[in-house]
Amino acid sequence: MKKQVTYIDHSGFAVVTPDAIMVFDYYKDPDKKLEKVLKENEQAPVLFFVTHHHPDHFNTSIFELAQNRKRVYILSNDIFSKLVPQTGIEVAWMSAGDALEQIPGVKRVEACGSTDAGVSYAITLSDGSVIFHAGDLNDWHWKEESTEREIQKAESRFNTIVNRIASSYPEMDIVMFPVDARMGADFAKGAEIFLDKVKVKNFFPMHFWGEPQKACDFADYIPKSSTASCHCLDRPGMSVEVE
């Protein structure tokens, strides 16, 4: 199944399949590229995924998008319900471990764990392929500032979650994962661990915080055990089609 992946900004992506448009962690869209994606795929249902409440991952303007078509909002349970319209939209609230099988355009949605707020999402398509958006799941530590104990604690928690994900989804077709330059020397550590544990076909770095060149740099850090293709979508509106 062909999939078109468009980078919106920060951790935001639109993934188009023949059955649905999936919009992940919409934060801002400076070039209005999502509008273009929606216009080019007028018949497909639109699924809005929000991994958590942080303002760089959740913008209430998503409730005003695609009003003339079938749309479903899959939201992490840490998002305040008062921010969500009470009528006129279909909402599925999820916590880690929850799964849904009645979402149009996809076979199954599972909310997986995170090392920060909210959840990550694993979406299984009708052909069995898997799309994963990490949200803020990462090995969050700053080698130059964290103590050895803090580093070990962060890595242990991260590995526990990733091992659980890998046991359920040993292979994934598309993975969107943080590569955060603010972390200094270990900016790629979490992604390296994830790629070592899960066989990933197409890897999309995200969460650049002003240093999008890291999207390209990461290709040099992909572990030798991985056969993943790293796609450098480092400017909003960039798009690529993958199998």
Short mmCIF file of C-alpha atoms in Angstrom, two decimals:
data_model
loop_
_atom_site.label_atom_id
_atom_site.label_comp_id
_atom_site.label_asym_id
_atom_site.label_seq_id
_atom_site.Cartn_x
_atom_site.Cartn_y
_atom_site.Cartn_z
CA MET A 1 0.00 0.00 0.00
CA LYS A 2 1.46 3.36 -1.03
CA LYS A 3 1.54 6.10 1.60
CA GLN A 4 2.26 9.78 1.16
CA VAL A 5 3.96 11.40 4.15
CA THR A 6 3.90 15.21 4.45
CA TYR A 7 5.80 17.07 7.15
CA ILE A 8 3.66 19.85 8.62
CA ASP A 9 5.93 21.25 11.35
CA HIS A 10 7.71 20.17 14.54
CA SER A 11 6.11 16.76 15.28
CA GLY A 12 3.21 17.23 12.90
CA PHE A 13 2.68 14.94 9.91
CA ALA A 14 -0.07 14.02 7.49
CA VAL A 15 -0.01 10.44 6.21
CA VAL A 16 -2.29 9.64 3.28
CA THR A 17 -3.27 6.08 2.37
CA PRO A 18 -5.94 4.92 -0.10
CA ASP A 19 -8.30 4.52 2.88
CA ALA A 20 -7.69 7.54 5.15
CA ILE A 21 -5.81 10.73 5.92
CA MET A 22 -4.04 10.58 9.28
CA VAL A 23 -2.96 13.85 10.87
CA PHE A 24 -0.54 13.59 13.80
CA ASP A 25 0.17 16.20 16.49
CA TYR A 26 -0.90 19.26 14.49
CA TYR A 27 0.77 22.28 16.09
CA LYS A 28 1.06 24.83 13.31
CA ASP A 29 1.05 24.81 9.54
CA PRO A 30 2.85 27.93 8.31
CA ASP A 31 2.52 27.04 4.64
CA LYS A 32 -1.07 25.66 4.77
CA LYS A 33 0.13 22.32 3.42
CA LEU A 34 -2.49 20.35 5.32
CA GLU A 35 -5.22 22.27 3.50
CA LYS A 36 -3.62 21.17 0.24
CA VAL A 37 -3.47 17.53 1.37
CA LEU A 38 -7.13 17.61 2.38
CA LYS A 39 -8.18 19.20 -0.90
CA GLU A 40 -6.27 16.62 -2.96
CA ASN A 41 -7.93 13.73 -1.09
CA GLU A 42 -11.52 14.89 -0.74
CA GLN A 43 -13.19 11.49 -0.28
CA ALA A 44 -11.03 9.97 2.44
CA PRO A 45 -11.99 10.16 6.13
CA VAL A 46 -9.67 12.30 8.26
CA LEU A 47 -8.24 10.91 11.50
CA PHE A 48 -6.67 13.45 13.87
CA PHE A 49 -4.25 11.88 16.36
CA VAL A 50 -3.04 13.87 19.37
CA THR A 51 -0.45 12.19 21.58
CA HIS A 52 -0.63 14.60 24.53
CA HIS A 53 -1.63 18.04 25.77
CA HIS A 54 1.66 19.95 25.32
CA PRO A 55 1.00 23.05 23.18
CA ASP A 56 3.65 22.05 20.64
CA HIS A 57 1.62 18.88 19.95
CA PHE A 58 -1.97 19.99 20.41
CA ASN A 59 -3.74 22.95 18.82
CA THR A 60 -7.51 23.31 19.25
CA SER A 61 -7.76 24.62 15.69
CA ILE A 62 -7.86 20.97 14.56
CA PHE A 63 -11.53 20.93 15.55
CA GLU A 64 -12.21 23.52 12.84
CA LEU A 65 -10.53 21.56 10.05
CA ALA A 66 -12.19 19.23 7.51
CA GLN A 67 -15.69 20.11 8.70
CA ASN A 68 -17.29 19.03 5.43
CA ARG A 69 -16.26 15.38 5.69
CA LYS A 70 -16.00 12.32 7.91
CA ARG A 71 -13.50 13.03 10.70
CA VAL A 72 -12.52 11.31 13.92
CA TYR A 73 -10.35 12.67 16.74
CA ILE A 74 -8.18 10.18 18.63
CA LEU A 75 -7.01 12.00 21.74
CA SER A 76 -4.82 11.14 24.70
CA ASN A 77 -6.69 11.08 28.00
CA ASP A 78 -4.45 13.83 29.44
CA ILE A 79 -6.16 16.44 27.24
CA PHE A 80 -8.73 18.50 29.14
CA SER A 81 -12.23 17.66 27.93
CA LYS A 82 -13.25 21.32 28.27
CA LEU A 83 -10.99 22.09 25.29
CA VAL A 84 -12.89 19.64 23.07
CA PRO A 85 -16.23 20.52 21.43
CA GLN A 86 -19.05 18.58 23.06
CA THR A 87 -21.09 18.18 19.88
CA GLY A 88 -20.54 17.81 16.16
CA ILE A 89 -17.40 15.67 16.25
CA GLU A 90 -16.51 12.03 16.94
CA VAL A 91 -13.92 11.59 19.68
CA ALA A 92 -12.06 8.52 20.96
CA TRP A 93 -10.11 9.03 24.20
CA MET A 94 -7.14 6.74 24.79
CA SER A 95 -4.69 5.78 27.52
CA ALA A 96 -1.65 3.51 27.14
CA GLY A 97 -2.83 -0.04 26.57
CA ASP A 98 -6.15 0.92 25.01
CA ALA A 99 -7.01 -0.36 21.51
CA LEU A 100 -9.70 0.55 18.99
CA GLU A 101 -10.92 -1.44 16.01
CA GLN A 102 -13.88 0.67 14.86
CA ILE A 103 -11.96 3.62 13.39
CA PRO A 104 -12.73 4.27 9.69
CA GLY A 105 -9.89 3.76 7.24
CA VAL A 106 -7.64 1.71 9.52
CA LYS A 107 -7.74 -1.80 10.98
CA ARG A 108 -6.61 -1.06 14.53
CA VAL A 109 -5.28 1.74 16.72
CA GLU A 110 -3.31 1.05 19.90
CA ALA A 111 -2.15 3.66 22.38
CA CYS A 112 1.33 2.74 23.61
CA GLY A 113 3.40 4.18 26.44
CA SER A 114 5.41 7.37 26.66
CA THR A 115 8.27 8.62 28.81
CA ASP A 116 6.60 12.03 28.97
CA ALA A 117 2.97 13.10 28.89
CA GLY A 118 0.28 11.14 27.07
CA VAL A 119 0.85 8.24 24.71
CA SER A 120 2.39 7.07 21.46
CA TYR A 121 0.28 5.49 18.71
CA ALA A 122 0.63 2.29 16.67
CA ILE A 123 -1.83 2.14 13.77
CA THR A 124 -2.34 -1.07 11.81
CA LEU A 125 -3.66 -0.61 8.27
CA SER A 126 -5.88 -2.95 6.26
CA ASP A 127 -2.87 -4.56 4.59
CA GLY A 128 -1.18 -5.24 7.95
CA SER A 129 1.42 -2.48 7.68
CA VAL A 130 2.07 -0.42 10.83
CA ILE A 131 2.46 3.33 11.28
CA PHE A 132 3.94 4.59 14.56
CA HIS A 133 4.01 8.12 15.95
CA ALA A 134 6.10 8.41 19.11
CA GLY A 135 4.73 11.69 20.47
CA ASP A 136 7.19 12.52 23.27
CA LEU A 137 8.35 8.95 23.78
CA ASN A 138 12.13 9.24 23.96
CA ASP A 139 15.20 8.51 26.08
CA TRP A 140 15.02 11.94 27.70
CA HIS A 141 18.29 12.86 29.38
CA TRP A 142 21.04 15.42 28.93
CA LYS A 143 24.43 13.72 29.12
CA GLU A 144 26.22 16.98 29.84
CA GLU A 145 23.87 17.81 32.75
CA SER A 146 22.27 14.60 34.04
CA THR A 147 23.84 12.43 36.72
CA GLU A 148 24.76 8.85 35.92
CA ARG A 149 21.84 7.65 38.02
CA GLU A 150 19.41 9.95 36.16
CA ILE A 151 20.70 8.66 32.83
CA GLN A 152 20.31 5.03 33.89
CA LYS A 153 16.80 5.67 35.21
CA ALA A 154 15.74 7.40 31.98
CA GLU A 155 17.18 4.65 29.80
CA SER A 156 15.62 1.90 31.91
CA ARG A 157 12.16 3.42 31.70
CA PHE A 158 12.52 4.03 27.96
CA ASN A 159 13.76 0.51 27.29
CA THR A 160 10.88 -1.02 29.25
CA ILE A 161 8.33 0.80 27.06
CA VAL A 162 10.15 0.13 23.80
CA ASN A 163 10.57 -3.57 24.62
CA ARG A 164 6.83 -3.79 25.17
CA ILE A 165 6.15 -2.08 21.85
CA ALA A 166 8.68 -4.26 20.02
CA SER A 167 7.08 -7.43 21.35
CA SER A 168 3.74 -6.42 19.81
CA TYR A 169 5.10 -4.72 16.69
CA PRO A 170 8.47 -6.23 15.71
CA GLU A 171 8.19 -4.62 12.26
CA MET A 172 6.90 -1.17 11.32
CA ASP A 173 6.53 0.53 7.96
CA ILE A 174 6.58 4.18 9.06
CA VAL A 175 8.00 5.56 12.30
CA MET A 176 7.95 9.24 13.33
CA PHE A 177 10.30 9.76 16.28
CA PRO A 178 11.96 12.66 18.18
CA VAL A 179 15.51 13.67 17.31
CA ASP A 180 15.83 16.66 19.61
CA ALA A 181 18.97 18.78 19.21
CA ARG A 182 18.50 20.31 22.67
CA MET A 183 19.69 17.02 24.17
CA GLY A 184 23.24 17.65 23.02
CA ALA A 185 25.52 14.68 22.41
CA ASP A 186 22.77 12.12 23.00
CA PHE A 187 20.17 13.70 20.72
CA ALA A 188 19.92 10.47 18.69
CA LYS A 189 20.21 7.94 21.50
CA GLY A 190 16.52 7.13 21.86
CA ALA A 191 16.00 6.74 18.13
CA GLU A 192 19.05 4.47 17.88
CA ILE A 193 17.68 2.21 20.63
CA PHE A 194 14.25 2.09 19.02
CA LEU A 195 15.69 1.21 15.60
CA ASP A 196 17.84 -1.50 17.16
CA LYS A 197 14.78 -3.15 18.74
CA VAL A 198 12.17 -2.67 15.98
CA LYS A 199 12.65 -3.45 12.30
CA VAL A 200 11.64 -0.15 10.68
CA LYS A 201 11.22 0.38 6.96
CA ASN A 202 10.87 4.18 6.81
CA PHE A 203 12.10 6.47 9.59
CA PHE A 204 11.03 10.12 9.90
CA PRO A 205 12.89 12.28 12.45
CA MET A 206 10.87 15.07 14.12
CA HIS A 207 10.79 17.48 17.10
CA PHE A 208 13.80 19.46 15.88
CA TRP A 209 13.30 22.65 17.94
CA GLY A 210 14.99 25.04 15.54
CA GLU A 211 17.69 22.69 14.26
CA PRO A 212 16.06 20.84 11.35
CA GLN A 213 19.45 19.84 9.95
CA LYS A 214 19.37 17.09 12.56
CA ALA A 215 16.79 15.36 10.36
CA CYS A 216 19.48 14.92 7.76
CA ASP A 217 22.30 14.33 10.21
CA PHE A 218 20.47 11.39 11.77
CA ALA A 219 21.04 9.25 8.69
CA ASP A 220 24.65 8.98 9.86
CA TYR A 221 23.56 7.63 13.25
CA ILE A 222 21.23 4.83 12.15
CA PRO A 223 22.61 1.66 13.81
CA LYS A 224 24.26 -0.90 11.56
CA SER A 225 21.69 -3.46 12.67
CA SER A 226 18.92 -1.39 11.06
CA THR A 227 17.89 -1.37 7.39
CA ALA A 228 15.65 1.69 7.84
CA SER A 229 15.53 4.41 5.21
CA CYS A 230 15.84 7.81 6.90
CA HIS A 231 13.71 10.48 5.20
CA CYS A 232 14.94 14.02 5.61
CA LEU A 233 11.77 16.12 5.66
CA ASP A 234 13.36 19.12 7.33
CA ARG A 235 11.12 21.91 6.01
CA PRO A 236 7.35 22.25 6.49
CA GLY A 237 5.46 21.06 3.45
CA MET A 238 8.04 18.55 2.28
CA SER A 239 6.49 15.26 1.16
CA VAL A 240 7.55 11.78 0.10
CA GLU A 241 5.73 8.68 -1.10
CA VAL A 242 6.73 5.35 0.41
CA GLU A 243 5.54 1.75 0.04
#
